[in-house]
């Protein structure tokens, strides 16, 4: 007797359902996709008990006539593919014809639909895949699908559902994702009779982003628009400085379909480059349009993952699109909670960028009271970290710096902000009336320096507010770009050492240097291994003023080491970054001239708004915020 | 303590001792000057625990005694007095009445018992120089001391005596300055000591035109004495790098350089440079030394001087500040530039015992 049987339809549908319908959110996704495909302009979703009791999706789309209404429960019945080639030209969501029969096989399914020109609609009721009744019925044009008791006949699956709140979160996220590419469609979501959101149709996506993500993030999203012969990219990316600890908020759509695509993620990573710390993910919403031929959406049953035929090109395009935007963007604007002290604000900003923190948002209510671990190293008193604008300004620095006269008697009581008056008139400082949320300052060159705070921050006046620059981070950025550029041009100069320095390192660190010597060389270091754990430094980059080359090398390596090991595949940028951070450890009070020179150099930077590790170099406090703090408005 | 001193003398004495007083000392008494009236002398002392400076002036002492007075206030006060004589009277609470002409002050001091007492000092060698000569030595090299105090031994000046020759060396690892002189007098053991830059700078401040300075070195301390002033300092412990090793044994080329013209051209051409990572290139050929400088933001410049050189053409790059330093701090008219090639150490000599070695920059 033969043992191989063709499965009865009811079972095969259940198996398909197992793949497609993981949880109530999948149902919402499948149904809403159908609604979008039907040309609806208004889609309303209603959920009860996390979708287990009820999911209903109502749209005003094309609707179905009586025959289709019955046909759609047949497996692989679809209106979207008619012939073989169509499968490579998929622009609609659904196409396999699996969704409705699958859902119907595991729920009590009611379909009410009417085409716009029909006089009466149809109601179909299916339970566990069996059609119970079908009858004409009066209803609004469009389609309404009501699903009750999902998983009533697959108790195992039902058991694996998470808490109602978790399922609700999934549904909400899923609907948000679906709605992002379609600002022209109104979406509504109700849960247990309560309205979760209602996002009216609009020409642009901006109001929807505000509704979903709040204005804090939405205001700091920068529009992206890019296209070349193969791909067009639109959407929004977070101003640098906003990052999350997971990729969840990197929402990527290919031809309108929310997907996970490694090629795009890589492009995002490369595009932000050094602006974002490793392990941090800036939120983005990106819509890619590519020739359907170039993308395979038929990889995953839930169509979540896609593959590109030329993934390298996709990565490059995304990277370029993001870079273009970031290059022209200004620094993040800080919203100041008027009940906080300025120090907390500065620290708050700092911690917001620290890795490890969970659920970071660009707000200050968390964490700012914690002690700082990463206080910048206090400067060696007579070291001048910043190059003066003229080489000869440094002459006899030894003495000039060391023979500092006794601070005058007011020294002890001097507030940290120096009172030296700037030599420019503050005419640019008049605030425009009712300035907008965002401060945009045109360039670092136009900033008027007020003074210095705690030998760490440069305070400046911009056209509509105060700008605070972290001199340490700024210097790192300046040096980093210089080094990389010089390395690219092969114009790196190194100062050879009269007294070479030997450095003791761990075995893996020494091995790394030995193996990747060319990286160090292209940055201007000349290091040679003397043994398993000893290296000798013969030359350092000319731009480094450190006299102790050994410390620089050590600090660099400690920056490169991860989990006690050095990744052998580190690139030039990583090593350059480490070297800048090592080189700028010591810094000291700047003169106005030095600060101005730094700002001029910042102005020439490609990405001046953050240090190579992704911390911001600049924050803005607008007059509006100051007025808020002083209770003027 | 009760005494009268000349305002002029007191002001000068205070200037000599108060430089080392920092604004943020944890010990309040370190912000004060110790006043000691003994016999017909007033002795002023300050310390930051590393360095201790003492100066002695004449005074009409009516009652011997000691007290401490806040350094900054007394300095300001004395510098603003317009009459010739200052009268000081200290009571047992260390409140000092300070009277000058019609001005009348009372200053609250701290007990002299709190002031750190000097440590025992046993010199093992003693070197004597004319003050002027020693000032020259310090001038010629102290700019080359490393400012980075993470490599402690380089954050000072090496003072070495051997075969009746005194050698002072300063280096930051990229260039090195050295002076050799025969002292006026020498007694004791030969050997090396490292004087902290800060102490050397204090010493420079007190050296004058006439007179002699005596340098006494112990194991861990040193004492520098001039007429009326004594500096007592800790020494830097550790081994100074073997600087002789880095001075090339011989050079294949040597060129006479006119100091004034060289520095003028160097400064001129450097105007084309912007930041300190910039370099200046010297091109030697056909009896000419060309100066070339270029930067991406400003532009470029060049100039030349005539020299005596008909060897092969040679390009060599330097940090302009490193190149300028020895020329600025020498008072000779000419220096001898000695070199081998574009990447080995280059030497400058002024003929009076001064030697400067600098590492060229290298383009990779």
mmCIF file of C-alpha atoms in Angstrom, chain A residues 22 52 93 173 211 214 227 248 257 329 414 461 496 572 614:
data_model
loop_
_atom_site.group_PDB
_atom_site.id
_atom_site.type_symbol
_atom_site.label_atom_id
_atom_site.label_comp_id
_atom_site.label_asym_id
_atom_site.label_seq_id
_atom_site.Cartn_x
_atom_site.Cartn_y
_atom_site.Cartn_z
ATOM 1 C CA UNK A 22 2.649 33.713 13.010
ATOM 2 C CA UNK A 52 -7.300 36.978 19.389
ATOM 3 C CA UNK A 93 1.744 43.091 -1.966
ATOM 4 C CA UNK A 173 4.157 48.417 14.573
ATOM 5 C CA UNK A 211 2.005 61.118 14.906
ATOM 6 C CA UNK A 214 6.701 62.221 18.257
ATOM 7 C CA UNK A 227 18.070 58.706 -7.661
ATOM 8 C CA UNK A 248 14.271 48.198 14.845
ATOM 9 C CA UNK A 257 7.086 46.788 0.925
ATOM 10 C CA UNK A 329 22.854 69.146 7.771
ATOM 11 C CA UNK A 414 37.046 84.029 38.697
ATOM 12 C CA UNK A 461 26.823 83.132 19.589
ATOM 13 C CA UNK A 496 60.913 61.069 12.886
ATOM 14 C CA UNK A 572 42.343 52.814 7.973
ATOM 15 C CA UNK A 614 29.892 59.784 17.061
#
